[in-house]
Amino acid sequence: MAISYIHLFILSFISTSRFLVISKAGAESELVAYLLTLQSQSESGVIHLNDRTVSKFITSTKTPRPYSLLIFFDAIPLHDKSDLRLPVLVHDFALVASSFIANHNGSNTKLFFCDLEFRESQSSFKLFDVNSLPNIYLVGPDAESLKDDTEQMEQSGFTRLIESLVEFIESRTQLTVGPIHHSPVISKKQMVLIIGFLLIWSPFAARKIFAGETMFHNPRIWLSGAIFVYFFSVSGAMHIIIRKMPMFLMDREDPNKLIFFYQGTGVQLGLEGFMVGFLYTIVGLLLAVVTHVLVYVKDLKTKRIGMLFSIFVSFWAVKQVIFLDNWKTRYAIHGFWPSRWN
Amino acid sequence: MATMPASASDLLKSFKLKTKQQELLIRVSILCLVYILAFITRLFSVLRYESMIHEFDPYFNYRTTLYLTENGFYDFWNWFDYESWYPLGRIVGGTLYPGLMVTAVLIYRILRFLRFAVHIREVCVLTAPFFASNTTLVAYFFGKEIWDSGAGLVAAILIAVCPGYISRSVAGSYDNEGVAIFALLFTFYLFVKAVNTGSLAWSLASAFGYFYMVSAWGGYVFIINLIPLYVLVLLITGRYSMRLYVAYNCMYILGMLLAMQIRFVGFQHVQSGEHMAAMGVFFLMQVFYFLDWVKHMLSDTKLFQAFLRITVTSAVAVGGIALGLGMVSGYISPWTGRFYSLLDPTYAKDHIPIIASVSEHQPTAWSSFMFDFHILLFLFPAGLYFCFKRLSDATIFIVMYGLTSMYFAGVMVRLILVATPAVCLISAIAVSATVKNLTVLLRSKNKVVQTGSTKGSGGSKSSSKALLDQSQPFQKNGAIALLFGAFYLLSRYATHCTWVTSEAYSSPSIVLAARGAHGNRVIFDDYREAYFWLRQNTPQDAKVMSWWDYGYQITAMGNRTVIVDNNTWNNTHIATVGRAMSSYEDEAIEIIRSLDVDYVLVVFGGVTGYSSDDINKIGGGVFPVIKEPDYLVNGEYRVDKGAAPKMLNCLMYKLCYYRFGEMMTEYGKPPGYDRARGVEIGNKDVKLEHLEEAFTTSNWINLRKDNASFQWCLSLGIVDLALATNQNFLETELLTLFQAT
């Protein structure tokens, strides 16, 4: 409330000192009020702009405007391009917006968070001269030309958008953003529900465990779990998760070609890892199948074929892995025979 | 003369052993050979270079061991080290795991007592191979416990040469892991033995094994979480027994009390979140026991079930409330970053850049597994399958150990080490079971093998082959061929291991070797040259600033005070150094003066240009003044003319390229040609205002012209331990010392 009083005071100060622009101030406060309603209508507090509203709030108003606009340029058709990470950026932007609004108790009228969508606002994109995404522009109170007077956030900031956006806002607008309110993974209500459920469920589970009739008593499930853990580890899945490696790369020179294998130690692509992990696993599993399953097969021919098949596949898989490893690391892993025989 | 043959045959007869004795003799001699093999295969670096300590951390361990031998245990325990982390200093006695040092000193004392005049350094150098040999024995007994003595023997052989283990236990690698893997496997073995026998003596022994592990390595957290997890799985799968109860309770209580005697652990063992699982399972065991007792007392099953419901609900509730209260009141501390990063692998990257930046903490790519395990990797799933076919308490344990450690190995490269014993054991089961069946087949008297025989012992490739060919005469030949195939593959494994050890894991990384143009080995000893220069030519109380990698080595070899070292306990202090290195000279000199620094040491040259991006991450993490993009051009590090101006003028750049512009490095290239990145440097006229050159080591000048693949690198970042050893790079370092004036 205090802030709004101050704000009213400033407004009245402006209006008393400059009688001639009373009407303008009135129009401005109308715009601010409109922006505030738009902001409250949006769930995250990000105002969705289009060509009409851009002209209403920016190009057709006279400077200085009583507000700054921070505009995120979005394009829904590009959301599925994983290297742009647009959905993540949209989410981060909305998070900063909602935190900013919450930290100012909704009484902020200096800065509004907006977004523009490419398909519906192409002319605005042209006004800003935006040709690439992601992009964030700050339209200050004095910005006349959208091309020259606006400030663009540096591209390097998009890797850690939340931190760099806060820094950007604070350095350019002299407003404080305050702490970012990350939404918790599990809300309090869910937490209570889960705990309650666990409490009710535990005696039943305990009884079943005592009686020995859960699926945990089935070795098959444990076995498949174990094989999965093995596959998961040796295929470098953790590497993919931690480094956020893509499944495959596009060839820069020939866009129709896909790159599945990456040369160089310490780095791997997703599908590459899964393929090799599969090769690792298949040999051991074939040995196990041959010794524990195939022996029960009655038909001699099937047995023979199965045997030869697994020998052949194992040989091929090991050879393939060694070949790939040597290619990848340029390091001659020892295979079936001395490397000089190759 | 005529009686001679008779008496000789008598003599021979009396020496003739029974089959059992023969088998024992063979087994013991194999074990002896494996014991020796494990030791000698780790001696490459001693033979190739000399008996010296390797890398970085071992120098700290060596320094503390030296202190321990000179000043005794109590002084060691209370040691406050003024020579590192200047001006903060470091409480050494309370912030290290003393197991390694105490072990080395103990061996040293015993040798001295036996009148072997050895130097403590030799003991330190050979500690890791010695313990690797001991590990093979433990692996034998462990394999015998979970499967049979054949599997034990194979496990011993496999682990003796497995590169995953050798990487941390070559001669000279005097680090905690060297003894810790032995302690880890020993504890596990004793615990499994305790579970199998239910004997109090074995569980007592495993508690002491655990104590040794706690005293040696921070990785003990793995034990104290794996064992409760194992017990929990046994409980869930309905394998609760009195043996388990005795083994776990004794091990946990006694192990806990003993572990708390280590100062670095202390009350953490009952307070920190990492140890809570063990405590929870301990209480759960009591509940299980209590319920069992009540069930025994109550004959009515309905009554018992009602009772069960109430007890379990209240137990879970009480446990949950206690844990919650402990967390809220701060009595139970939350998990530390390193531990958290294992459970949520992306955690470290976002929150603790200094942990994530170390190359041995990188997530593992598939090729590293192949490099360290070779055929074991293919045998592992088969071994898992065999274990599941013959489930017992022991095989469940090894399966769980294998899987958890395999998962962790995927998260961090260095944890391949922890997974190695498990992989060796499980693969040994696969090998042993297969080979055993092949030989059984060979020995059987021409008769067809019954289908029943494969049912019991797990069968193998050959027996199925035999069944396949039962009506044909190829049965034995097939078995022989497969047997030879198996041995051939194992011999390839041995070749691979020896080759990896020789090529990748035996470089001391303090003395560097490269191959010259004619394939001859060129040795660069610049590090030691610089450290000995420091020791000889600088005042006793001189303070040296360098990037933290070299801290331990400077204190140990140069005997001078350092600002930061490899014990990265204070990120701010490290960032201050990083900031000084990456700012302009006049800004840097203020930091340098405020830290009271006399000398700045920079290492020029290095392994790859790759690691250099980390310094600014760390520097920028604490000081927002330093921003990584300032040093990059289009997201790339460059040092040539197109480099960022901040890069061209930062202290690190100036120190590294000082007088470099006037130097011809390669024939046919302009002066000031940087060979690591293959560019001509951008700022050839480096002038220093506040610093002056004190000393530059020799390889800067003595570079041979024909050595075309020689590499230079601006070492801004962290020397890649694990990555470097995996790559056959030709490497050299150039050390330059600058004196602050």
Short mmCIF file of C-alpha atoms in Angstrom, two decimals, chain A residues 19-307:
data_model
loop_
_atom_site.label_atom_id
_atom_site.label_comp_id
_atom_site.label_asym_id
_atom_site.label_seq_id
_atom_site.Cartn_x
_atom_site.Cartn_y
_atom_site.Cartn_z
CA PHE A 19 -0.74 21.21 -15.92
CA LEU A 20 -0.63 20.97 -19.64
CA VAL A 21 -0.05 17.28 -19.74
CA ILE A 22 -2.82 16.27 -17.38
CA SER A 23 -4.61 14.54 -20.15
CA LYS A 24 -1.49 12.66 -21.13
CA ALA A 25 -0.91 11.49 -17.59
CA GLY A 26 -4.45 10.32 -17.52
CA ALA A 27 -3.90 8.32 -20.66
CA GLU A 28 -0.72 6.90 -19.23
CA SER A 29 -2.33 5.78 -16.02
CA GLU A 30 -5.02 4.17 -18.11
CA LEU A 31 -2.37 2.24 -20.01
CA VAL A 32 -0.71 1.18 -16.77
CA ALA A 33 -4.03 0.05 -15.38
CA TYR A 34 -4.68 -1.90 -18.55
CA LEU A 35 -1.26 -3.51 -18.34
CA LEU A 36 -1.95 -4.43 -14.73
CA THR A 37 -5.22 -6.11 -15.64
CA LEU A 38 -3.52 -7.99 -18.46
CA GLN A 39 -0.84 -9.04 -16.05
CA SER A 40 -3.35 -10.26 -13.50
CA GLN A 41 -5.21 -12.21 -16.18
CA SER A 42 -2.09 -14.14 -17.09
CA GLU A 43 -1.24 -17.04 -14.85
CA SER A 44 2.47 -16.34 -14.62
CA GLY A 45 2.21 -12.59 -14.97
CA VAL A 46 3.69 -12.55 -18.45
CA ILE A 47 1.58 -10.36 -20.74
CA HIS A 48 1.00 -11.80 -24.16
CA LEU A 49 1.51 -9.05 -26.75
CA ASN A 50 0.58 -8.92 -30.41
CA ASP A 51 0.98 -6.37 -33.17
CA ARG A 52 -1.98 -4.33 -31.98
CA THR A 53 -0.92 -4.16 -28.34
CA VAL A 54 2.67 -3.44 -29.29
CA SER A 55 1.53 -0.36 -31.09
CA LYS A 56 -0.83 0.54 -28.25
CA PHE A 57 1.77 0.24 -25.50
CA ILE A 58 4.96 1.16 -27.27
CA THR A 59 4.93 2.76 -30.68
CA SER A 60 1.91 5.01 -30.35
CA THR A 61 2.66 6.31 -26.85
CA LYS A 62 4.82 9.33 -26.34
CA THR A 63 8.11 9.03 -24.47
CA PRO A 64 8.94 8.98 -21.66
CA ARG A 65 6.58 6.19 -20.84
CA PRO A 66 5.95 5.44 -17.16
CA TYR A 67 6.92 1.79 -17.62
CA SER A 68 9.53 -0.47 -19.16
CA LEU A 69 8.66 -3.61 -21.02
CA LEU A 70 10.79 -6.72 -21.03
CA ILE A 71 9.88 -8.71 -24.09
CA PHE A 72 10.61 -12.34 -24.72
CA PHE A 73 10.51 -13.36 -28.36
CA ASP A 74 8.94 -16.73 -28.82
CA ALA A 75 8.02 -18.92 -31.74
CA ILE A 76 5.79 -21.91 -31.10
CA PRO A 77 6.83 -23.76 -34.30
CA LEU A 78 10.39 -23.78 -32.99
CA HIS A 79 9.52 -25.30 -29.62
CA ASP A 80 10.46 -28.77 -30.77
CA LYS A 81 13.99 -27.72 -31.75
CA SER A 82 15.90 -29.10 -28.85
CA ASP A 83 19.03 -27.02 -29.28
CA LEU A 84 17.09 -23.77 -28.88
CA ARG A 85 15.56 -24.91 -25.56
CA LEU A 86 12.68 -22.49 -26.04
CA PRO A 87 10.18 -24.21 -23.70
CA VAL A 88 12.76 -24.14 -20.89
CA LEU A 89 13.46 -20.48 -21.51
CA VAL A 90 9.75 -19.66 -21.56
CA HIS A 91 9.36 -21.40 -18.24
CA ASP A 92 12.37 -19.60 -16.72
CA PHE A 93 11.15 -16.28 -18.00
CA ALA A 94 7.72 -16.87 -16.47
CA LEU A 95 9.36 -17.87 -13.20
CA VAL A 96 11.31 -14.64 -13.01
CA ALA A 97 8.15 -12.71 -13.91
CA SER A 98 6.00 -14.30 -11.26
CA SER A 99 8.74 -13.95 -8.64
CA PHE A 100 9.18 -10.30 -9.53
CA ILE A 101 5.46 -9.63 -9.23
CA ALA A 102 5.18 -11.56 -5.98
CA ASN A 103 8.17 -9.74 -4.50
CA HIS A 104 6.56 -6.40 -5.27
CA ASN A 105 3.16 -7.49 -3.98
CA GLY A 106 1.58 -6.77 -7.31
CA SER A 107 2.13 -3.06 -6.83
CA ASN A 108 4.82 -2.74 -9.47
CA THR A 109 4.05 -0.45 -12.35
CA LYS A 110 7.57 0.15 -13.59
CA LEU A 111 8.34 -3.06 -15.36
CA PHE A 112 6.14 -5.54 -17.16
CA PHE A 113 7.10 -8.90 -18.55
CA CYS A 114 5.73 -9.61 -21.99
CA ASP A 115 6.09 -12.14 -24.74
CA LEU A 116 5.61 -11.99 -28.48
CA GLU A 117 4.80 -14.91 -30.70
CA PHE A 118 6.30 -15.00 -34.14
CA ARG A 119 3.37 -16.28 -36.19
CA GLU A 120 0.83 -13.75 -34.94
CA SER A 121 3.18 -10.76 -34.55
CA GLN A 122 5.46 -10.85 -37.53
CA SER A 123 5.44 -7.12 -38.09
CA SER A 124 6.52 -6.50 -34.50
CA PHE A 125 9.41 -8.86 -35.01
CA LYS A 126 10.34 -6.71 -37.98
CA LEU A 127 10.06 -3.56 -35.88
CA PHE A 128 12.56 -4.96 -33.42
CA ASP A 129 14.65 -6.38 -36.23
CA VAL A 130 14.68 -9.75 -34.56
CA ASN A 131 15.94 -12.48 -36.86
CA SER A 132 17.10 -15.10 -34.45
CA LEU A 133 15.80 -16.77 -31.35
CA PRO A 134 15.99 -16.80 -28.37
CA ASN A 135 15.94 -13.08 -27.83
CA ILE A 136 14.98 -10.78 -25.00
CA TYR A 137 14.64 -7.02 -25.41
CA LEU A 138 14.13 -4.34 -22.83
CA VAL A 139 12.07 -1.41 -24.02
CA GLY A 140 13.00 1.44 -21.72
CA PRO A 141 10.78 4.45 -20.95
CA ASP A 142 12.68 6.62 -23.44
CA ALA A 143 12.98 4.20 -26.30
CA GLU A 144 11.75 5.80 -29.51
CA SER A 145 12.96 3.46 -32.18
CA LEU A 146 12.56 -0.19 -31.42
CA LYS A 147 15.60 -1.04 -33.49
CA ASP A 148 18.13 1.31 -31.96
CA ASP A 149 17.00 2.43 -28.53
CA THR A 150 16.04 -0.92 -27.07
CA GLU A 151 18.48 -3.05 -25.18
CA GLN A 152 19.09 -6.64 -26.08
CA MET A 153 20.15 -9.24 -23.59
CA GLU A 154 23.42 -10.95 -24.47
CA GLN A 155 23.17 -14.36 -26.07
CA SER A 156 25.56 -15.83 -23.54
CA GLY A 157 22.97 -15.19 -20.83
CA PHE A 158 20.59 -17.81 -22.13
CA THR A 159 22.58 -20.71 -20.77
CA ARG A 160 21.67 -19.70 -17.25
CA LEU A 161 18.68 -17.57 -17.98
CA ILE A 162 17.29 -16.96 -14.50
CA GLU A 163 20.48 -15.55 -13.02
CA SER A 164 21.47 -13.51 -16.03
CA LEU A 165 17.95 -12.18 -16.51
CA VAL A 166 17.85 -10.96 -12.92
CA GLU A 167 21.23 -9.35 -13.40
CA PHE A 168 20.10 -7.78 -16.65
CA ILE A 169 16.95 -6.32 -15.12
CA GLU A 170 18.71 -5.01 -12.06
CA SER A 171 21.51 -3.37 -14.01
CA ARG A 172 19.30 -1.74 -16.63
CA THR A 173 16.19 -0.70 -14.72
CA GLN A 174 17.57 -0.16 -11.22
CA LEU A 175 14.73 -2.29 -9.87
CA THR A 176 15.35 -5.17 -7.52
CA VAL A 177 13.92 -8.51 -8.47
CA GLY A 178 14.29 -10.24 -5.12
CA PRO A 179 14.42 -13.95 -4.47
CA ILE A 180 13.18 -16.32 -7.15
CA HIS A 181 10.32 -18.48 -5.96
CA HIS A 182 10.95 -21.91 -7.39
CA SER A 183 7.87 -24.02 -7.18
CA PRO A 184 8.60 -27.02 -4.95
CA VAL A 185 8.61 -30.43 -6.55
CA ILE A 186 6.02 -31.69 -4.10
CA SER A 187 3.62 -29.23 -2.53
CA LYS A 188 2.81 -29.39 1.18
CA LYS A 189 -0.61 -30.90 0.62
CA GLN A 190 0.83 -33.62 -1.57
CA MET A 191 3.50 -34.23 1.05
CA VAL A 192 0.90 -34.76 3.76
CA LEU A 193 -1.09 -37.02 1.46
CA ILE A 194 1.97 -39.09 0.59
CA ILE A 195 2.95 -39.48 4.22
CA GLY A 196 -0.60 -40.46 5.12
CA PHE A 197 -0.71 -42.96 2.31
CA LEU A 198 2.62 -44.43 3.35
CA LEU A 199 1.38 -44.79 6.93
CA ILE A 200 -1.75 -46.62 5.86
CA TRP A 201 0.02 -48.72 3.29
CA SER A 202 2.97 -49.81 5.41
CA PRO A 203 1.17 -52.41 7.60
CA PHE A 204 -0.33 -54.07 4.54
CA ALA A 205 3.03 -54.11 2.88
CA ALA A 206 4.64 -55.49 5.98
CA ARG A 207 2.12 -58.31 6.11
CA LYS A 208 2.73 -59.18 2.51
CA ILE A 209 6.47 -59.10 3.03
CA PHE A 210 6.11 -61.41 5.98
CA ALA A 211 3.95 -63.73 3.96
CA GLY A 212 6.42 -63.56 1.10
CA GLU A 213 3.99 -62.83 -1.69
CA THR A 214 5.16 -59.55 -3.20
CA MET A 215 6.70 -59.19 -6.60
CA PHE A 216 9.99 -58.64 -4.81
CA HIS A 217 10.08 -62.34 -4.15
CA ASN A 218 10.25 -63.06 -7.83
CA PRO A 219 13.88 -63.38 -8.91
CA ARG A 220 12.95 -62.72 -12.53
CA ILE A 221 12.01 -59.15 -11.71
CA TRP A 222 15.24 -58.66 -9.82
CA LEU A 223 17.17 -60.14 -12.69
CA SER A 224 15.65 -57.89 -15.31
CA GLY A 225 16.18 -54.93 -12.99
CA ALA A 226 19.80 -55.92 -12.58
CA ILE A 227 20.37 -56.26 -16.30
CA PHE A 228 18.73 -52.91 -16.81
CA VAL A 229 20.99 -51.22 -14.26
CA TYR A 230 23.98 -52.76 -15.99
CA PHE A 231 22.81 -51.59 -19.39
CA PHE A 232 22.02 -48.15 -18.02
CA SER A 233 25.48 -47.73 -16.52
CA VAL A 234 27.67 -49.06 -19.28
CA SER A 235 25.78 -47.27 -22.02
CA GLY A 236 26.81 -43.99 -20.42
CA ALA A 237 23.21 -42.94 -19.73
CA MET A 238 24.39 -40.93 -16.74
CA HIS A 239 26.74 -39.14 -19.07
CA ILE A 240 23.82 -38.22 -21.28
CA ILE A 241 21.72 -37.03 -18.36
CA ILE A 242 24.44 -35.02 -16.66
CA ARG A 243 25.88 -33.42 -19.75
CA LYS A 244 22.46 -33.21 -21.42
CA MET A 245 23.85 -34.78 -24.55
CA PRO A 246 21.52 -35.06 -27.53
CA MET A 247 20.66 -38.46 -29.01
CA PHE A 248 22.34 -37.55 -32.29
CA LEU A 249 23.68 -34.51 -34.10
CA MET A 250 22.80 -32.97 -37.42
CA ASP A 251 25.65 -32.80 -39.84
CA ARG A 252 26.38 -29.11 -40.37
CA GLU A 253 27.52 -29.57 -43.92
CA ASP A 254 24.80 -31.90 -45.05
CA PRO A 255 21.54 -31.40 -43.15
CA ASN A 256 20.11 -34.70 -44.36
CA LYS A 257 22.87 -36.64 -42.69
CA LEU A 258 22.75 -37.49 -39.04
CA ILE A 259 25.78 -38.01 -36.87
CA PHE A 260 25.38 -40.88 -34.42
CA PHE A 261 28.94 -41.44 -33.34
CA TYR A 262 31.19 -38.80 -31.92
CA GLN A 263 34.93 -39.17 -32.22
CA GLY A 264 36.89 -38.32 -29.11
CA THR A 265 37.17 -39.67 -25.60
CA GLY A 266 35.15 -38.29 -22.76
CA VAL A 267 32.22 -37.27 -24.93
CA GLN A 268 29.49 -39.43 -26.36
CA LEU A 269 26.11 -39.06 -27.96
CA GLY A 270 22.94 -40.69 -26.73
CA LEU A 271 22.17 -43.32 -29.34
CA GLU A 272 25.82 -44.17 -29.65
CA GLY A 273 25.90 -45.12 -25.97
CA PHE A 274 22.73 -47.16 -26.15
CA MET A 275 23.95 -49.06 -29.19
CA VAL A 276 27.23 -49.97 -27.58
CA GLY A 277 25.53 -50.71 -24.26
CA PHE A 278 23.30 -53.13 -26.14
CA LEU A 279 26.33 -54.80 -27.69
CA TYR A 280 27.94 -55.10 -24.26
CA THR A 281 24.83 -56.69 -22.82
CA ILE A 282 23.95 -59.04 -25.65
CA VAL A 283 27.11 -61.13 -25.40
CA GLY A 284 26.71 -61.93 -21.74
CA LEU A 285 23.02 -62.61 -22.13
CA LEU A 286 23.63 -64.97 -25.03
CA LEU A 287 26.11 -66.93 -22.96
CA ALA A 288 23.52 -67.17 -20.20
CA VAL A 289 20.75 -68.18 -22.60
CA VAL A 290 22.91 -70.82 -24.21
CA THR A 291 23.84 -72.39 -20.92
CA HIS A 292 20.49 -72.16 -19.17
CA VAL A 293 17.76 -72.14 -21.79
CA LEU A 294 19.04 -73.75 -24.94
CA VAL A 295 19.96 -76.95 -23.15
CA TYR A 296 16.30 -77.69 -22.48
CA VAL A 297 15.35 -77.45 -26.14
CA LYS A 298 14.48 -80.92 -27.41
CA ASP A 299 14.99 -80.39 -31.11
CA LEU A 300 18.58 -80.99 -32.12
CA LYS A 301 18.45 -78.74 -35.15
CA THR A 302 17.09 -75.74 -33.26
CA LYS A 303 19.71 -76.26 -30.64
CA ARG A 304 22.46 -76.36 -33.20
CA ILE A 305 21.22 -73.27 -35.00
CA GLY A 306 20.79 -71.38 -31.74
CA MET A 307 24.29 -72.31 -30.71
#
